[in-house]
């Protein structure tokens, strides 16, 4: 649990001022359903991260396939 909290905190700190965070704040200000905005932006970030991991593992497999 300590690693999870540390990584979550570090990423949150690193993302301050990021376009995604600014967009999330703007959407939360526009829509009353803040929970839906947070869930949507979280799922969007997870989708992007999953794609990066998928392609990264594929690239690593190609590089190490000697």
Tab-separated table of N, CA and C in Angstrom:
chain	number	residue	atom	x	y	z
A	1	UNK	N	0.826	-1.195	0.000
A	1	UNK	CA	0.000	0.000	0.000
A	1	UNK	C	0.871	1.260	0.000
A	2	UNK	N	2.021	1.180	0.650
A	2	UNK	CA	2.906	2.340	0.706
A	2	UNK	C	3.404	2.726	-0.690
A	3	UNK	N	3.754	1.715	-1.504
A	3	UNK	CA	4.221	1.983	-2.864
A	3	UNK	C	3.113	2.620	-3.697
A	4	UNK	N	1.884	2.144	-3.529
A	4	UNK	CA	0.747	2.707	-4.260
A	4	UNK	C	0.549	4.175	-3.905
A	5	UNK	N	0.554	4.483	-2.626
A	5	UNK	CA	0.353	5.862	-2.198
A	5	UNK	C	1.495	6.762	-2.643
A	6	UNK	N	2.724	6.255	-2.560
A	6	UNK	CA	3.878	7.049	-2.980
A	6	UNK	C	3.823	7.335	-4.479
A	7	UNK	N	3.521	6.322	-5.272
A	7	UNK	CA	3.475	6.536	-6.725
A	7	UNK	C	2.300	7.425	-7.116
A	8	UNK	N	1.164	7.246	-6.472
A	8	UNK	CA	0.009	8.100	-6.762
A	8	UNK	C	0.320	9.551	-6.420
A	9	UNK	N	0.917	9.760	-5.284
A	9	UNK	CA	1.266	11.123	-4.873
A	9	UNK	C	2.296	11.760	-5.782
A	10	UNK	N	3.301	10.992	-6.172
A	10	UNK	CA	4.350	11.521	-7.039
A	10	UNK	C	3.794	11.890	-8.411
A	11	UNK	N	2.973	11.015	-8.978
A	11	UNK	CA	2.378	11.313	-10.288
A	11	UNK	C	1.447	12.512	-10.187
A	12	UNK	N	0.652	12.579	-9.144
A	12	UNK	CA	-0.240	13.720	-8.964
A	12	UNK	C	0.558	15.021	-8.852
A	13	UNK	N	1.659	14.992	-8.136
A	13	UNK	CA	2.511	16.167	-7.993
A	13	UNK	C	3.144	16.548	-9.330
A	14	UNK	N	3.600	15.555	-10.072
A	14	UNK	CA	4.240	15.815	-11.361
A	14	UNK	C	3.258	16.366	-12.391
A	15	UNK	N	1.986	16.038	-12.249
A	15	UNK	CA	0.982	16.440	-13.227
A	15	UNK	C	0.372	17.812	-12.957
A	16	UNK	N	0.775	18.470	-11.896
A	16	UNK	CA	0.205	19.782	-11.585
A	16	UNK	C	0.472	20.733	-12.746
A	17	UNK	N	-0.579	21.331	-13.258
A	17	UNK	CA	-0.462	22.257	-14.379
A	17	UNK	C	-0.488	21.568	-15.730
A	18	UNK	N	-0.588	20.263	-15.743
A	18	UNK	CA	-0.659	19.515	-16.985
A	18	UNK	C	-1.972	19.819	-17.700
A	19	UNK	N	-1.979	19.672	-19.016
A	19	UNK	CA	-3.196	19.949	-19.798
A	19	UNK	C	-4.374	19.110	-19.332
A	20	UNK	N	-4.111	17.875	-18.963
A	20	UNK	CA	-5.192	16.997	-18.528
A	20	UNK	C	-5.823	17.510	-17.245
A	21	UNK	N	-4.999	17.940	-16.333
A	21	UNK	CA	-5.526	18.443	-15.066
A	21	UNK	C	-6.332	19.725	-15.293
A	22	UNK	N	-5.844	20.585	-16.151
A	22	UNK	CA	-6.568	21.822	-16.443
A	22	UNK	C	-7.902	21.503	-17.112
A	23	UNK	N	-7.906	20.541	-18.039
A	23	UNK	CA	-9.151	20.143	-18.698
A	23	UNK	C	-10.127	19.542	-17.696
A	24	UNK	N	-9.631	18.754	-16.751
A	24	UNK	CA	-10.497	18.150	-15.740
A	24	UNK	C	-11.132	19.222	-14.865
A	25	UNK	N	-10.356	20.202	-14.468
A	25	UNK	CA	-10.891	21.293	-13.651
A	25	UNK	C	-11.942	22.079	-14.435
A	26	UNK	N	-11.677	22.333	-15.716
A	26	UNK	CA	-12.631	23.067	-16.542
A	26	UNK	C	-13.936	22.277	-16.710
A	27	UNK	N	-13.816	20.977	-16.950
A	27	UNK	CA	-15.022	20.152	-17.086
A	27	UNK	C	-15.793	20.068	-15.772
A	28	UNK	N	-15.075	19.968	-14.663
A	28	UNK	CA	-15.745	19.916	-13.356
A	28	UNK	C	-16.470	21.223	-13.065
A	29	UNK	N	-15.907	22.324	-13.536
A	29	UNK	CA	-16.566	23.612	-13.339
A	29	UNK	C	-17.807	23.737	-14.223
A	30	UNK	N	-17.782	23.108	-15.401
A	30	UNK	CA	-18.898	23.209	-16.331
A	30	UNK	C	-20.050	22.278	-15.977
A	31	UNK	N	-19.730	21.062	-15.535
A	31	UNK	CA	-20.754	20.054	-15.268
A	31	UNK	C	-20.901	19.836	-13.767
A	32	UNK	N	-22.135	19.650	-13.327
A	32	UNK	CA	-22.396	19.438	-11.906
A	32	UNK	C	-21.995	18.033	-11.457
A	33	UNK	N	-21.912	17.102	-12.393
A	33	UNK	CA	-21.594	15.706	-12.064
A	33	UNK	C	-20.074	15.538	-11.972
A	34	UNK	N	-19.497	16.025	-10.880
A	34	UNK	CA	-18.045	15.987	-10.713
A	34	UNK	C	-17.535	14.553	-10.690
A	35	UNK	N	-18.284	13.651	-10.065
A	35	UNK	CA	-17.874	12.244	-10.026
A	35	UNK	C	-17.756	11.651	-11.422
A	36	UNK	N	-18.691	12.000	-12.309
A	36	UNK	CA	-18.639	11.507	-13.687
A	36	UNK	C	-17.444	12.094	-14.429
A	37	UNK	N	-17.127	13.351	-14.170
A	37	UNK	CA	-15.972	13.983	-14.805
A	37	UNK	C	-14.683	13.307	-14.344
A	38	UNK	N	-14.556	13.083	-13.054
A	38	UNK	CA	-13.357	12.422	-12.521
A	38	UNK	C	-13.243	11.002	-13.060
A	39	UNK	N	-14.361	10.278	-13.090
A	39	UNK	CA	-14.335	8.912	-13.617
A	39	UNK	C	-13.968	8.905	-15.096
A	40	UNK	N	-14.520	9.814	-15.865
A	40	UNK	CA	-14.220	9.878	-17.294
A	40	UNK	C	-12.772	10.221	-17.569
A	41	UNK	N	-12.237	11.197	-16.859
A	41	UNK	CA	-10.841	11.567	-17.089
A	41	UNK	C	-9.900	10.466	-16.600
A	42	UNK	N	-10.271	9.803	-15.526
A	42	UNK	CA	-9.443	8.696	-15.030
A	42	UNK	C	-9.428	7.550	-16.035
A	43	UNK	N	-10.589	7.184	-16.555
A	43	UNK	CA	-10.648	6.114	-17.551
A	43	UNK	C	-9.904	6.498	-18.828
A	44	UNK	N	-9.994	7.750	-19.207
A	44	UNK	CA	-9.256	8.211	-20.381
A	44	UNK	C	-7.743	8.093	-20.194
A	45	UNK	N	-7.268	8.462	-19.019
A	45	UNK	CA	-5.834	8.335	-18.728
A	45	UNK	C	-5.415	6.872	-18.667
A	46	UNK	N	-6.261	6.028	-18.088
A	46	UNK	CA	-5.955	4.595	-18.031
A	46	UNK	C	-5.880	3.988	-19.426
A	47	UNK	N	-6.764	4.421	-20.303
A	47	UNK	CA	-6.742	3.916	-21.675
A	47	UNK	C	-5.444	4.304	-22.372
A	48	UNK	N	-5.022	5.535	-22.183
A	48	UNK	CA	-3.762	5.976	-22.786
A	48	UNK	C	-2.566	5.237	-22.220
A	49	UNK	N	-2.578	5.012	-20.925
A	49	UNK	CA	-1.483	4.287	-20.288
A	49	UNK	C	-1.452	2.834	-20.739
A	50	UNK	N	-2.617	2.219	-20.869
A	50	UNK	CA	-2.684	0.821	-21.320
A	50	UNK	C	-2.136	0.687	-22.736
A	51	UNK	N	-2.473	1.632	-23.610
A	51	UNK	CA	-1.945	1.591	-24.976
A	51	UNK	C	-0.432	1.738	-24.980
A	52	UNK	N	0.084	2.632	-24.158
A	52	UNK	CA	1.535	2.818	-24.062
A	52	UNK	C	2.214	1.551	-23.569
A	53	UNK	N	1.648	0.930	-22.551
A	53	UNK	CA	2.226	-0.319	-22.043
A	53	UNK	C	2.192	-1.422	-23.092
A	54	UNK	N	1.085	-1.529	-23.809
A	54	UNK	CA	0.936	-2.556	-24.838
A	54	UNK	C	2.017	-2.395	-25.917
A	55	UNK	N	2.152	-1.194	-26.442
A	55	UNK	CA	3.139	-0.959	-27.491
A	55	UNK	C	4.564	-1.008	-26.948
A	56	UNK	N	4.761	-0.592	-25.714
A	56	UNK	CA	6.092	-0.666	-25.112
A	56	UNK	C	6.562	-2.103	-24.922
A	57	UNK	N	5.674	-2.955	-24.471
A	57	UNK	CA	6.022	-4.376	-24.318
A	57	UNK	C	6.309	-4.989	-25.676
A	58	UNK	N	5.533	-4.628	-26.693
A	58	UNK	CA	5.777	-5.122	-28.038
A	58	UNK	C	7.130	-4.689	-28.566
A	59	UNK	N	7.471	-3.422	-28.349
A	59	UNK	CA	8.770	-2.914	-28.797
A	59	UNK	C	9.909	-3.591	-28.042
A	60	UNK	N	9.742	-3.781	-26.754
A	60	UNK	CA	10.773	-4.446	-25.959
A	60	UNK	C	10.981	-5.888	-26.431
A	61	UNK	N	9.891	-6.563	-26.762
A	61	UNK	CA	9.979	-7.931	-27.261
A	61	UNK	C	10.762	-7.974	-28.575
A	62	UNK	N	10.537	-6.989	-29.447
A	62	UNK	CA	11.267	-6.941	-30.716
A	62	UNK	C	12.746	-6.658	-30.492
A	63	UNK	N	13.063	-5.776	-29.564
A	63	UNK	CA	14.447	-5.400	-29.302
A	63	UNK	C	15.217	-6.572	-28.680
A	64	UNK	N	14.581	-7.282	-27.772
A	64	UNK	CA	15.264	-8.358	-27.056
A	64	UNK	C	15.179	-9.714	-27.772
A	65	UNK	N	14.513	-9.783	-28.915
A	65	UNK	CA	14.327	-11.052	-29.629
A	65	UNK	C	15.543	-11.364	-30.495
A	66	UNK	N	16.673	-11.550	-29.882
A	66	UNK	CA	17.910	-11.878	-30.630
A	66	UNK	C	18.197	-13.346	-30.599
